[in-house]
Structure formats: structure tokens, C-alpha cells
Amino acid sequence: MRVTAAVRSMVQAQRHTVLLWAPVFLGMGIAVYFGQSTEPALWLAGVCGVFGLALLIPTLVFHRFALLALGGFVLLGFCVAKLQSDRVAAPVLSEDYYGPVAGRIVGFDRSATNKLRLMLDQVHLPGIVLAETPRRVRIVLGRAPEDGLLGAGARIMTVARLGPPPPPVEPTGFDFRRHAWFMGLGAIGYTATPVVLEGPPGSAKGALILRLRMTLSDFIRARMPDRTGGFAAAILTGDRSGIDPKDLVDLRASNLAHLLAISGLHMGLMTGAVFVTLRFVLVVLPGVALVYPVKRIAAVGAILAGAAYLAISGASIATQRAFIMATVLFIAVLCDRPALTLRAIALAALIVLLWRPDSLLGAGFQMSFAATIALVAVYAEITRARQNGHLPTAHPALRWAAALLVTSAVAGLATAPFSAFHFNQLTRYGLLANVLAVPAMGLLVMPSVLLAIVLWPLGLEGVGFWLMDMGIAHILHVAHQAAALEGAVIPVASGPPWVLGVIAFGGLITALMRGPARGLGVPVVLAGVLGWGIADRPVVLVDPDGRLIGVRGPEGRVLNKTRGAAFAARVWLENDGDSGDQAMAQSRPAVSREDDVFKVRDASGEITVVLVAKEDARGQACLKNTILILPKTPQRPAGDCVALTAGALVEGGAHAFFEGKLSAPVTTAEVTGDRPWTRTAR
């Protein structure tokens, strides 16, 4: 009886929490769509949408049957993900292309090697019909153009080598093709040829906004030192082309790279500063506060400021998400409702997922909402404890310091699993670095932006830029010092995709449930962590081209070459939780090796891995417990070996051989299935 009563009490405590769980179950439906191995039919998505809406009606009308409503959100999630995938459909280059490329510049950024990278639309590829021409292409420039040569919206022409977005370099790795599909990106490439202007900058709306962004970025960098000016341009306009690559490495190693992404922190600081400033100005004006609702006026001003910041910063997905969250919070202010509540966060998440369901898979969405939910939940408990007299009264300075420490610790702990999963690393001194650096962003850098804007008409904007320089210099100094400490970065091996979902669901139970039911989230999180810890990494990895091999050795993964296929090598080592580089991995001892012949041990015994670079593999021994990699050979030799011929590599992509499963490798094609983004031919 006591158990039954306790269960009934726990269930009763969860009443009126449908809105909190709605984005969670909507996300489950989205995840179901992306987890399919074959593309669902459009009619199925339509049926799911109709039934999903029907299941919401009893809850909306009678305020009962909450479980039906949550099931309806699952069906709606599946429906909106399918509709979004079909809506963004665009041609993808079906094969490699080398020749003239013409298009309009709609974006700038930097490659991993710090080369300037252009995003082009209105693409023209001679020899390819319009129906098969990608909507957008991205090209890395081999040499830096002359200053001022390439402007936003300018039409250019060059000679480039293009190819379709590449498949994952290991079967369960990140699929850039899916990311590119939802960006409308149909080809990527490289050019060493000087870019020739085909025509003057266009006057389209998008080009005008981009040109304004780049002009503002140049203006900021011209009035600040190079090192801090590049940082300032990145957080204000989204232009990262001026950031020193060494600073970027240090920011990542110190867990401060989130300060560069224009997301919730920046949007919150900007709109919050506008709200406070505008409200203060209206209050001090004689008689205004007695006649007009200054709080609501300030909230509207903050929303407009956020919209302007969204446009001028490039409107990236993270910034769009942050603007939606900020808008929801200030609408709550307009309605005289508490702004920072879990209901407001849930509503923002619902809007984001309904509008951009693919964002669910991104690290930005996951980390920003994880941090926000955790912070709101923890501070709600702290407020409740203070109201009940369970927390002692402290000096305001001590409370401010404690709040800073709690905020950094909670946000860091909430985002740690996502950082480890997506970036294969944890930062040992991230908490300390954030405690020392984040206040400078909130108290000095972002307010200095507003100060510079206010003083701009008077020609005194230099004061704001000077203060901004001080704050950014402090942040970069903290990043450098934290990154220089021994063991600053802890490498983490990749886990199977399901573990992150389990950990996230356990955390949501802890944050969203009421009463003792919150404790149920702890074992769920521990189950995910345990599953991550016992997950196996492949004994043998073969890249999609069959030219790079990675076998498990006594000191870590051993690679067959020091150069070439550098991206695949780096990803493999990162996914292993290995901090070594390609040259180090090539020099490691294997069980036995000779040229391109490796021996490795697993549960079934000793395995021989042989790379055959020649086109004719006749006479090559095909023995039991042997993996033959034949990237230039079309036909499989006779024998009991596992042979990866040229056709098998083209069809299957990267191959992974796991412990005790020599005869059943996992392939990229098997994992990713037949989806719109996995088909190159259109």
C-alpha cells in the first residue's frame, strides 16, 4: 500500500508538466526520422502529422490524457523532420568536377588550415545542366586575394576542383553530407587559381546585409589591435576570418570557445543590456514612467535590438535559436509573467524544433539548451531553499561570487557530455577559465559595444573600442594561461550514438520531474555513462578510398602512412581519445608490420591486414584471418580472406572491423542507409 501511495503521489506531482516535456517528445520523433535506414514516404509523414494533431486535442480541450499528447508530439516530430528534409532538397554534385566555376559570394569563413573559404550561390558550372547544378558551393582559396578584391555579393569566376560532400571517414562518424543537405550545399572544393570578378556586387537583400556585415567587421578591426579586433568582429558580425588560429586553439583547450559563437550568452547579454539601459533612461526622464509602461517599452526595444543583432551577425543557426529564446523571454515580460522559467525554455525549444528540426542533431542546440535548462532548474531550487530559510544570508559580494561559481559549474557539468561526445575532449581547467573570463564578457565587452554605438554619432566610439579591447585581451590571456597548463585537455573516446540520448534523457528527468521522481534520472545517466565506458572501438579501420589503414596496436592506433588522408587520420585518433598526431601514429609498433602488411590481435586470434596498392592482385594469397584491401582491383581473389575490392569500397565507403567480427565489417553505407543526403546522383 505504501508503495502504491508513493507511486500515486509521484504521478500526481507531474500534473501540468506537458509543456515541459513537449519538446523532449517532439525531439524523439525527430530522432526517429533521422534514425531510419531508408527514407520514409511523404504520405507516411502526412499520416503521422494528422494523427499527431488529433492526439493533442483531448489535452488542449479537456486538459487530460497527457500521455496521448506526448505521443502526438512524437508523431509531429517525425512529420516536421520529413517535411523539412523535402523542403530543403537541392541538387548535389554527382561526381568530381574540374573546370570554370561562377557564382555570387554569400558567405566568408576559414577552413581548418586557416584558408579563406567562400560560399557561392547562383552557381554556374559549364557542362552541367541547371537542374543538376548545386544551389550552393563552398570553395577554399589556395592563396589569399588582394585586400578589397572580394566583396559581399560580388559575382566571381575561377577554376576549381569540386566534389560532392564527402561521406564519413568511419562508419559511425559525423556525416557531413547530412549537414550539407540542410545547408543547401551541393558541392565543396578548392582552387589555386586567382579569382576573377565576373561582375559588380549584387543588390539583393542578402548581399546587402552581408556587405554591411563585412564593412562593419573591417571597421571594427581597423580600430582595434589585430588580436582583439578579430575576436570582436567574430562576436559582433560572425566574421571569424580575422581570428588568430593560435588563439582559437587556446580558446578550445580552455573551454572558452563558446564565447566566439554568437549564441545564447551573447544574445542574452546584448538584449539584457539594452533592456536595462532603455528602462533606466525612461525611468529617469521626468514623468515618463508615470504615464507609459516603461518595462514593456524596454522589452520591445530589447526584442528589436536582438533582431538587429541577428541580422548583422549573419543569422547563423545558433544565433537564430538564441534570438527565439530571447524573444520568448521578453514576451513573457510583456505579459507580466516570469521570464526565466522552464516553461519559457520549453516553449523556445518547441519553436526551434518545429522551425528547424535538423538542429536537434547539432552540438550548439544540445549544449545551449542543456546549459539553460540546468541553470534555470538549479536556481529555482536555490530560490526555493532561500525562501524556506535553508540558506544563510550572505554579503552581496559573496552572493555574487557564489552565483558566478555555481553558474560556471552547472553550465560546465551540463554541457560536458555533449562536449565529450561531439569534440572528443574535456577541459580540465574549463571551470576556472570560465569563472575568470566570462565576467569580462558580461561586465565589460558587451556593454562596451552599446557604449561605442551611443558615442558613435559624437565621434567618441574609440572609448567603447578601448574598453572592449581590455576585456577581450583579458579573455585571451586567461585562455592562453589555462591552455598552457599541463593536462589542460583530456581526450575522450567516442561512444555509440545512443549513449548521448540516454544521458540527456536522464538529465531531463532530473531537471523537469517534480518531487522524488527526479531521483530516477540518476541511474539513467549512470547507465549511459557505463554504456559509453564499455563501448568498443574498431580493431581495424579502412578509409573510404582504401588508402589509409588504422589497426589497434599496444600503444594506440597504428596508421600505415605519415602523410595523406590527414582528415581521416585526425578523426580516427580523436575518436579513439588519442592525443597523438598522424606521424606519431605511423611510427608506433604494431604486433607485427612490414611495409603495408600489419598483424593485429583480437578475440579470434591474430589477424593479418594487407594493403595491395597494385592494380593486378592475381597471385595474392587470400588466407583465413586475413583482410585484403584492394583499392585498385575490381575482382576479388579466390580464398577465405575478407577482401575489400574497389567496388566494395565505392559501395560501402569506410569499413570498421570490431572485436571478434572479422567476417562482418560495419560499413558507412550500412549505417547511413539510403537517405536523400547519401545519394550523390540526382
XYZ file of C-alpha atoms in Angstrom:
682
model
C 0.000 0.000 0.000
C 2.767 2.414 0.873
C 4.492 1.743 -2.430
C 1.246 2.289 -4.337
C 0.595 5.526 -2.469
C 4.132 6.731 -3.146
C 3.806 5.980 -6.848
C 0.421 7.715 -6.980
C 1.914 10.741 -5.237
C 4.830 10.875 -7.678
C 2.440 10.701 -10.636
C 0.201 13.420 -9.201
C 3.226 15.670 -8.768
C 3.808 15.593 -12.540
C 0.450 17.162 -13.396
C 0.532 20.194 -15.687
C 4.019 19.397 -16.988
C 3.011 18.504 -20.557
C 4.564 21.705 -21.919
C 7.880 20.904 -20.228
C 8.032 17.503 -21.882
C 6.559 18.513 -25.245
C 9.918 19.461 -26.880
C 11.501 16.295 -25.465
C 8.961 14.031 -27.157
C 8.963 16.187 -30.281
C 12.729 15.631 -30.365
C 12.186 11.885 -30.004
C 10.071 11.907 -33.150
C 12.733 13.894 -34.995
C 15.365 11.411 -33.820
C 13.223 8.524 -35.088
C 13.142 10.131 -38.538
C 16.913 10.629 -38.683
C 17.484 7.124 -37.346
C 15.767 5.427 -40.299
C 17.920 3.469 -42.746
C 15.579 4.236 -45.665
C 13.765 7.460 -46.478
C 10.137 7.388 -45.282
C 7.403 8.170 -47.777
C 5.808 11.599 -47.713
C 2.345 10.095 -47.199
C 3.576 8.442 -44.003
C 4.730 11.801 -42.674
C 1.315 13.241 -43.535
C -0.474 10.468 -41.654
C 1.790 10.997 -38.645
C 1.081 14.709 -38.721
C -2.693 14.253 -38.816
C -2.716 11.657 -36.028
C -0.236 13.716 -34.010
C -2.514 16.758 -34.089
C -5.517 14.569 -33.269
C -3.795 13.226 -30.157
C -3.225 16.773 -28.908
C -6.920 17.671 -28.955
C -8.005 15.842 -25.732
C -5.289 17.580 -23.749
C -5.940 21.014 -25.262
C -9.728 20.772 -24.804
C -10.183 18.679 -21.664
C -6.731 19.185 -20.034
C -6.466 15.413 -19.602
C -4.814 12.431 -21.297
C -1.320 13.936 -21.170
C 0.302 10.715 -22.355
C -1.716 10.884 -25.574
C -0.454 14.421 -26.123
C 3.150 13.356 -25.651
C 2.617 10.559 -28.163
C 1.196 13.147 -30.532
C 4.367 15.219 -30.219
C 6.433 12.168 -31.218
C 4.360 11.795 -34.397
C 4.595 15.526 -35.103
C 8.368 15.411 -34.685
C 8.634 12.679 -37.304
C 6.368 14.665 -39.627
C 8.164 18.035 -39.390
C 11.591 16.417 -39.859
C 10.454 14.722 -43.066
C 8.837 17.914 -44.358
C 11.966 19.933 -43.602
C 14.157 17.416 -45.420
C 11.968 17.608 -48.518
C 11.699 21.400 -48.352
C 15.475 21.988 -48.447
C 16.070 19.423 -51.219
C 18.559 20.710 -53.789
C 20.865 19.149 -56.395
C 24.090 17.567 -55.158
C 27.066 17.141 -57.462
C 27.089 13.528 -58.611
C 30.808 13.245 -59.415
C 34.058 15.189 -59.252
C 34.230 18.281 -61.433
C 37.205 20.344 -62.596
C 36.680 23.492 -64.592
C 35.245 27.005 -64.518
C 33.027 27.969 -61.594
C 30.975 31.167 -61.455
C 28.751 32.376 -58.655
C 27.810 35.084 -56.181
C 29.583 35.401 -52.821
C 27.092 34.911 -49.967
C 29.461 33.982 -47.165
C 33.027 34.017 -45.881
C 34.745 31.835 -43.297
C 38.004 29.970 -42.694
C 38.986 26.365 -43.312
C 40.729 24.166 -40.739
C 44.053 25.248 -42.284
C 43.078 28.943 -41.929
C 42.496 29.426 -45.663
C 39.784 31.845 -46.799
C 36.641 29.958 -47.806
C 33.842 31.341 -49.980
C 30.202 30.300 -50.094
C 28.655 30.853 -53.526
C 25.097 30.758 -54.780
C 23.648 31.438 -58.253
C 26.210 28.856 -59.362
C 27.087 28.193 -62.990
C 29.167 25.144 -63.955
C 29.733 24.870 -67.727
C 28.799 21.423 -68.958
C 26.348 20.714 -66.139
C 22.670 21.359 -66.782
C 20.860 23.778 -64.500
C 18.653 21.060 -62.976
C 21.795 19.252 -61.714
C 23.759 22.352 -60.668
C 24.143 22.717 -56.874
C 22.276 25.582 -55.265
C 25.370 26.454 -53.226
C 29.042 25.517 -53.390
C 31.894 26.182 -50.972
C 35.408 26.823 -52.260
C 38.691 27.130 -50.344
C 41.093 29.669 -51.852
C 44.654 28.399 -52.144
C 46.078 31.908 -51.963
C 44.811 34.995 -50.192
C 43.193 37.560 -52.511
C 44.194 41.187 -52.566
C 42.588 43.375 -49.911
C 39.192 44.624 -51.008
C 39.084 42.438 -54.120
C 36.301 40.127 -52.971
C 33.218 41.892 -51.686
C 30.000 40.515 -50.310
C 27.554 39.881 -53.143
C 30.222 40.089 -55.842
C 29.972 37.679 -58.756
C 33.227 35.825 -59.289
C 34.712 33.314 -61.677
C 37.544 30.888 -61.040
C 38.749 27.428 -61.976
C 38.174 24.938 -59.180
C 38.070 21.269 -58.385
C 34.689 20.384 -56.859
C 33.220 17.220 -55.460
C 30.084 16.125 -53.603
C 30.092 16.497 -49.789
C 32.269 13.643 -48.520
C 30.954 10.631 -46.598
C 32.078 9.846 -43.027
C 35.650 8.617 -42.678
C 34.425 5.895 -40.341
C 31.003 4.253 -40.375
C 29.583 5.716 -37.155
C 31.286 9.093 -37.518
C 29.835 12.531 -38.235
C 28.076 12.601 -41.618
C 28.909 15.925 -43.254
C 26.595 15.035 -46.138
C 23.556 15.368 -43.877
C 24.815 18.693 -42.524
C 25.415 19.959 -46.062
C 21.964 18.798 -47.197
C 20.191 21.069 -44.717
C 22.530 23.942 -45.659
C 21.632 23.581 -49.325
C 25.326 22.899 -50.003
C 25.735 20.663 -53.041
C 29.498 20.692 -53.595
C 32.741 21.666 -51.905
C 36.125 22.227 -53.464
C 39.421 24.025 -53.783
C 41.015 26.469 -56.176
C 44.616 27.559 -56.623
C 43.657 29.864 -59.494
C 43.274 33.591 -58.854
C 39.645 34.627 -58.585
C 38.403 36.910 -61.351
C 35.499 39.255 -60.767
C 32.721 38.459 -63.203
C 30.553 41.429 -62.238
C 29.907 44.105 -59.591
C 28.341 43.296 -56.224
C 24.675 42.484 -56.471
C 21.910 44.476 -54.854
C 19.911 41.547 -53.497
C 18.763 41.765 -49.889
C 21.071 39.017 -48.683
C 24.048 40.568 -50.453
C 23.367 43.975 -48.928
C 23.234 42.520 -45.411
C 26.417 40.530 -45.974
C 28.162 43.625 -47.353
C 27.064 45.602 -44.291
C 28.416 42.849 -42.026
C 31.784 42.773 -43.754
C 32.014 46.588 -43.729
C 31.305 46.631 -40.009
C 33.840 43.834 -39.458
C 36.532 45.804 -41.299
C 35.599 48.941 -39.338
C 35.987 47.130 -36.007
C 39.332 45.550 -36.904
C 40.665 48.892 -38.138
C 40.041 50.480 -34.714
C 41.380 47.706 -32.519
C 44.624 45.716 -32.353
C 44.724 42.751 -34.735
C 44.463 40.114 -31.996
C 41.461 41.566 -30.171
C 39.884 43.081 -33.291
C 39.450 39.657 -34.882
C 37.732 38.416 -31.708
C 35.476 41.483 -31.570
C 34.475 41.093 -35.224
C 33.643 37.425 -34.603
C 31.285 38.083 -31.683
C 29.586 41.069 -33.340
C 29.361 40.163 -37.028
C 30.074 36.432 -37.086
C 33.179 37.031 -39.248
C 35.909 34.716 -37.903
C 38.361 35.349 -40.714
C 40.479 37.660 -38.541
C 40.976 35.340 -35.562
C 44.496 34.130 -34.901
C 44.461 30.291 -35.236
C 46.655 30.001 -32.122
C 44.063 31.902 -30.105
C 41.352 29.600 -31.413
C 43.310 26.531 -30.244
C 43.777 28.056 -26.778
C 40.109 29.026 -26.522
C 39.097 25.440 -27.264
C 41.619 23.961 -24.838
C 40.351 26.250 -22.047
C 36.635 25.669 -22.785
C 36.196 29.318 -23.756
C 35.496 28.765 -27.463
C 31.781 29.176 -26.720
C 32.483 32.880 -26.286
C 33.104 33.095 -30.044
C 29.808 31.513 -31.049
C 27.065 34.140 -31.246
C 24.549 32.189 -29.231
C 22.562 32.440 -26.027
C 25.246 34.160 -23.956
C 25.854 36.970 -26.438
C 22.199 37.461 -27.347
C 21.254 37.424 -23.671
C 23.936 39.953 -22.750
C 23.093 42.227 -25.680
C 19.319 42.209 -25.238
C 19.633 42.314 -21.466
C 21.929 45.328 -21.601
C 19.531 47.111 -23.987
C 16.565 46.269 -21.738
C 18.257 47.560 -18.578
C 19.683 50.662 -20.265
C 16.457 51.617 -22.026
C 14.391 51.067 -18.903
C 16.793 53.164 -16.828
C 16.733 56.018 -19.347
C 12.923 56.021 -19.480
C 12.643 55.948 -15.692
C 14.949 58.926 -15.131
C 13.133 61.032 -17.728
C 10.690 63.256 -15.805
C 7.116 61.972 -15.878
C 7.652 59.217 -18.452
C 7.416 56.317 -16.010
C 4.154 57.725 -14.607
C 2.437 57.723 -17.996
C 3.975 54.953 -20.081
C 4.696 51.254 -19.333
C 8.480 51.628 -19.436
C 9.119 47.962 -18.647
C 7.145 46.835 -21.682
C 8.705 49.513 -23.886
C 12.154 48.341 -22.789
C 11.203 44.732 -23.571
C 10.089 45.698 -27.091
C 13.326 47.660 -27.549
C 15.318 44.604 -26.451
C 13.495 42.399 -28.976
C 14.213 44.902 -31.763
C 17.859 45.117 -30.693
C 18.035 41.313 -30.772
C 16.577 41.271 -34.286
C 19.180 43.802 -35.431
C 21.951 41.761 -33.809
C 20.585 38.637 -35.521
C 20.772 40.291 -38.939
C 24.176 41.922 -38.511
C 25.770 38.763 -37.068
C 24.914 36.597 -40.077
C 21.835 34.855 -38.636
C 23.574 31.531 -38.045
C 21.503 28.662 -36.671
C 22.889 29.240 -33.171
C 22.037 32.950 -33.336
C 18.551 32.252 -34.673
C 17.997 29.856 -31.786
C 19.283 32.415 -29.289
C 17.021 35.117 -30.722
C 13.968 32.868 -30.442
C 14.825 32.133 -26.809
C 15.358 35.825 -26.022
C 12.111 36.790 -27.780
C 10.123 34.242 -25.797
C 11.598 35.550 -22.559
C 10.812 39.180 -23.337
C 7.288 38.293 -24.488
C 6.873 36.831 -21.007
C 7.956 40.221 -19.636
C 5.362 41.919 -21.859
C 2.733 39.598 -20.398
C 3.926 40.260 -16.817
C 4.970 36.644 -16.453
C 8.260 35.347 -15.042
C 10.794 35.262 -17.872
C 13.400 32.692 -16.896
C 11.270 29.619 -16.260
C 11.388 26.085 -17.550
C 8.097 26.700 -19.360
C 9.614 29.597 -21.299
C 12.626 27.474 -22.210
C 10.341 24.614 -23.294
C 8.324 26.973 -25.495
C 11.513 28.291 -27.113
C 12.724 24.725 -27.736
C 9.367 23.830 -29.306
C 9.568 26.766 -31.701
C 13.162 25.965 -32.689
C 12.450 22.274 -33.303
C 9.285 22.938 -35.288
C 11.112 25.504 -37.410
C 14.491 23.764 -37.780
C 14.107 20.102 -36.719
C 17.599 19.261 -38.005
C 19.110 21.499 -35.314
C 18.362 18.733 -32.788
C 21.444 16.862 -34.033
C 23.796 19.834 -33.647
C 26.112 20.379 -30.712
C 25.006 24.016 -30.482
C 21.341 23.194 -29.866
C 22.151 20.440 -27.416
C 24.700 22.381 -25.386
C 22.817 25.674 -25.225
C 19.551 24.109 -24.087
C 21.333 21.741 -21.700
C 23.081 24.662 -20.010
C 19.939 26.813 -19.906
C 17.686 24.078 -18.524
C 20.240 23.103 -15.884
C 20.785 26.706 -14.775
C 17.069 27.524 -14.531
C 16.363 24.290 -12.631
C 19.250 24.766 -10.183
C 18.476 28.430 -9.482
C 14.809 27.582 -8.956
C 15.876 25.139 -6.247
C 18.238 27.708 -4.729
C 15.442 30.306 -4.662
C 13.077 27.813 -3.062
C 15.679 26.901 -0.442
C 16.324 30.580 0.344
C 12.602 31.271 0.721
C 12.293 28.325 3.108
C 15.187 29.624 5.174
C 17.509 26.730 4.325
C 20.266 29.016 3.026
C 22.029 31.547 5.260
C 22.026 35.243 4.400
C 25.346 36.363 2.970
C 27.010 39.611 1.934
C 26.023 40.686 -1.638
C 29.644 40.364 -2.776
C 29.791 36.786 -1.506
C 26.448 36.011 -3.138
C 27.712 37.400 -6.451
C 30.887 35.294 -6.250
C 28.885 32.198 -5.305
C 26.449 32.792 -8.183
C 29.354 33.089 -10.613
C 30.877 29.850 -9.372
C 27.562 27.989 -9.407
C 26.700 29.253 -12.896
C 30.031 28.174 -14.359
C 29.979 24.817 -12.576
C 26.395 23.944 -13.524
C 26.767 25.034 -17.148
C 30.073 23.180 -17.460
C 28.690 19.990 -15.931
C 25.526 20.112 -18.069
C 27.435 20.575 -21.322
C 30.334 18.206 -20.537
C 28.740 15.035 -22.016
C 27.914 16.856 -25.257
C 31.393 18.359 -25.492
C 32.964 14.954 -24.917
C 30.699 13.275 -27.473
C 30.985 15.818 -30.284
C 34.531 17.078 -29.772
C 36.206 14.099 -28.053
C 37.633 16.181 -25.269
C 37.029 17.581 -21.821
C 38.863 20.555 -20.401
C 40.478 20.094 -17.019
C 40.570 23.810 -16.202
C 37.419 24.901 -18.029
C 35.572 25.824 -14.821
C 38.414 28.027 -13.617
C 38.832 29.660 -17.032
C 35.117 30.433 -17.288
C 34.989 31.887 -13.784
C 37.863 34.209 -14.674
C 36.836 35.100 -18.248
C 33.046 35.126 -18.552
C 32.522 38.119 -16.197
C 34.703 40.198 -18.528
C 32.361 39.349 -21.390
C 29.247 40.333 -19.438
C 30.570 43.316 -17.486
C 32.975 44.865 -19.978
C 32.910 43.572 -23.568
C 29.188 43.570 -24.427
C 28.351 46.798 -22.529
C 31.261 48.431 -24.378
C 29.523 47.580 -27.644
C 26.486 49.591 -26.601
C 28.748 52.396 -25.390
C 30.511 52.515 -28.755
C 27.157 52.663 -30.570
C 25.902 55.506 -28.344
C 29.130 57.510 -28.735
C 29.430 56.836 -32.464
C 27.492 59.985 -33.589
C 29.815 62.069 -31.406
C 32.940 60.535 -32.899
C 33.900 59.085 -29.489
C 33.338 55.418 -30.279
C 37.039 54.836 -29.579
C 36.249 54.830 -25.846
C 33.972 51.831 -26.288
C 36.513 50.039 -28.504
C 39.258 50.709 -25.935
C 37.186 49.126 -23.156
C 36.279 46.249 -25.451
C 39.960 45.698 -26.190
C 40.715 45.478 -22.454
C 38.017 42.879 -21.865
C 38.931 40.724 -24.874
C 42.649 40.899 -24.046
C 41.819 39.579 -20.570
C 39.763 36.703 -22.024
C 42.562 35.729 -24.412
C 45.118 35.929 -21.603
C 43.023 33.573 -19.455
C 42.632 31.191 -22.404
C 46.377 31.181 -23.065
C 47.274 30.572 -19.415
C 44.698 27.804 -18.952
C 45.670 26.064 -22.208
C 49.361 26.169 -21.232
C 48.757 24.189 -18.035
C 49.816 20.558 -18.143
C 46.972 18.196 -18.979
C 44.605 21.046 -19.902
C 42.751 18.837 -22.398
C 41.502 15.361 -21.530
C 40.911 13.287 -24.702
C 37.733 11.183 -24.695
C 36.989 8.212 -26.934
C 33.774 8.242 -28.948
C 30.789 6.299 -27.755
C 27.813 4.872 -29.668
C 25.166 7.471 -30.532
C 22.561 6.036 -28.178
C 24.583 6.819 -25.039
C 24.234 10.572 -25.507
C 20.464 10.225 -25.828
C 20.298 8.154 -22.635
C 22.449 10.633 -20.694
C 20.405 13.582 -21.987
C 17.118 11.876 -21.083
C 18.388 11.128 -17.586
C 19.394 14.756 -17.153
C 15.956 15.910 -18.343
C 14.259 13.635 -15.821
C 16.350 15.223 -13.068
C 15.582 18.770 -14.244
C 11.933 18.513 -15.310
C 10.404 15.972 -12.951
C 8.911 17.163 -9.690
C 9.430 15.712 -6.276
C 11.252 12.438 -5.527
C 10.782 11.297 -9.143
C 13.787 13.432 -10.022
C 15.996 10.783 -8.478
C 15.061 8.416 -11.306
C 17.280 10.426 -13.624
C 20.474 9.482 -11.803
C 20.504 5.754 -12.695
C 19.538 6.622 -16.275
C 22.543 8.947 -16.581
C 24.800 6.317 -14.993
C 23.540 3.695 -17.468
C 24.521 5.977 -20.349
C 27.947 6.660 -18.868
C 28.507 2.931 -18.294
C 27.485 2.133 -21.869
C 29.931 4.765 -23.094
C 32.735 3.347 -20.990
C 32.384 -0.245 -22.159
C 31.882 0.603 -25.853
C 34.492 -0.919 -28.186
C 36.461 0.966 -30.784
C 37.191 -0.834 -34.086
C 40.192 -3.151 -34.226
C 40.765 -2.204 -37.894
C 39.629 0.906 -39.779
C 39.786 1.449 -43.538
C 39.036 4.855 -45.069
C 36.564 5.228 -47.997
C 39.383 5.314 -50.563
C 41.089 2.228 -49.146
C 44.424 4.038 -48.892
C 44.569 4.674 -45.145
C 44.555 1.809 -42.663
C 44.408 2.075 -38.889
C 44.968 -1.020 -36.740
C 44.903 -1.323 -32.974
C 48.376 -1.614 -31.500
C 49.767 -1.940 -27.978
C 50.358 1.838 -27.749
C 47.302 3.015 -29.658
C 46.094 3.050 -33.241
C 48.820 2.420 -35.837
C 48.491 4.080 -39.256
C 50.143 2.972 -42.480
C 51.253 6.429 -43.681
C 52.617 9.674 -42.237
C 51.023 11.897 -44.870
C 47.887 11.822 -46.983
C 44.297 11.295 -45.831
C 45.141 13.676 -42.961
C 41.498 14.401 -42.143
C 40.617 10.728 -41.745
C 43.730 10.127 -39.653
C 42.910 13.025 -37.333
C 39.282 11.953 -36.910
C 40.241 8.343 -36.151
C 42.712 9.377 -33.491
C 40.284 11.855 -31.935
C 37.550 9.223 -31.844
C 39.984 6.870 -30.118
C 40.612 9.513 -27.458
C 44.195 9.649 -28.723
C 46.090 12.943 -28.491
C 48.848 11.841 -30.901
C 49.223 13.032 -34.493
C 49.438 11.092 -37.750
C 53.227 10.890 -37.800
C 53.298 9.569 -34.249
C 50.607 7.001 -35.031
C 52.538 5.777 -38.063
C 55.698 5.237 -36.016
C 54.001 3.195 -33.293
C 54.738 -0.515 -33.035
C 52.106 -2.990 -34.149
C 52.062 -6.655 -33.213
C 53.989 -7.068 -36.454
C 54.384 -4.936 -39.575
C 56.254 -4.932 -42.830
C 55.532 -2.244 -45.444
C 51.753 -2.393 -45.901
C 51.284 -5.658 -44.011
C 50.046 -5.422 -40.410
C 49.248 -8.038 -37.822
C 46.808 -7.288 -35.033
C 45.229 -9.425 -32.325
C 41.585 -9.646 -31.337
C 39.390 -12.206 -29.584
C 39.555 -14.580 -32.551
C 43.352 -14.580 -32.674
C 45.879 -12.932 -34.940
C 44.611 -11.010 -37.981
C 46.728 -10.045 -40.966
C 45.819 -6.804 -42.721
C 47.333 -6.316 -46.184
C 47.062 -3.247 -48.430
C 47.605 -4.149 -52.088
C 48.340 -0.930 -53.994
C 48.819 -2.540 -57.420
C 46.002 -2.953 -59.905
C 46.579 -6.635 -60.540
C 46.151 -8.709 -57.355
C 46.410 -12.087 -59.035
C 48.670 -14.360 -57.093
C 47.947 -12.522 -53.819
C 47.354 -15.014 -51.018
C 43.769 -14.869 -49.737
C 44.004 -16.768 -46.473
C 41.774 -17.203 -43.469
C 42.008 -14.427 -40.805
C 43.312 -12.040 -43.443
C 41.874 -8.729 -44.584
C 42.943 -7.788 -48.113
C 42.431 -4.142 -49.079
C 42.396 -3.824 -52.864
C 41.516 -0.199 -53.789
C 42.630 -0.637 -57.420
C 41.439 -4.171 -58.022
C 37.903 -4.761 -59.331
C 37.735 -8.507 -58.727
C 38.053 -10.459 -55.517
C 40.788 -13.126 -55.408
C 39.777 -16.694 -54.591
C 40.191 -17.794 -50.997
C 38.850 -17.485 -47.436
C 40.034 -13.925 -46.725
C 37.915 -10.784 -46.325
C 38.594 -8.757 -49.478
C 37.711 -5.086 -49.906
C 37.839 -4.530 -53.644
C 37.464 -1.203 -55.426
C 33.756 -1.898 -55.928
C 33.210 -2.817 -52.280
C 34.875 0.414 -51.144
C 32.823 2.553 -53.534
C 29.601 0.846 -52.487
C 30.264 0.561 -48.752
C 32.532 3.518 -48.005
C 34.631 3.336 -44.859
C 34.876 -0.064 -43.157
C 35.259 -0.863 -39.462
C 36.174 -4.304 -38.098
C 35.208 -4.883 -34.478
C 36.449 -7.371 -31.908
C 35.612 -10.935 -32.887
C 33.667 -9.922 -36.026
C 36.255 -10.183 -38.756
C 33.843 -11.530 -41.361
C 31.157 -8.879 -40.722
C 32.637 -5.383 -41.049
C 30.439 -2.370 -40.402
C 30.265 -0.062 -43.422
C 29.234 3.555 -43.877
C 26.506 2.550 -46.337
C 25.082 0.120 -43.787
C 24.972 2.771 -41.026
C 23.778 5.789 -43.011
C 21.353 3.890 -45.236
C 19.556 5.212 -48.290
C 18.651 8.803 -47.450
C 18.434 11.936 -49.621
C 21.819 13.172 -48.409
C 23.538 9.831 -49.049
C 22.662 9.821 -52.750
C 25.058 11.839 -54.866
C 23.252 11.377 -58.201
C 20.127 13.455 -58.629
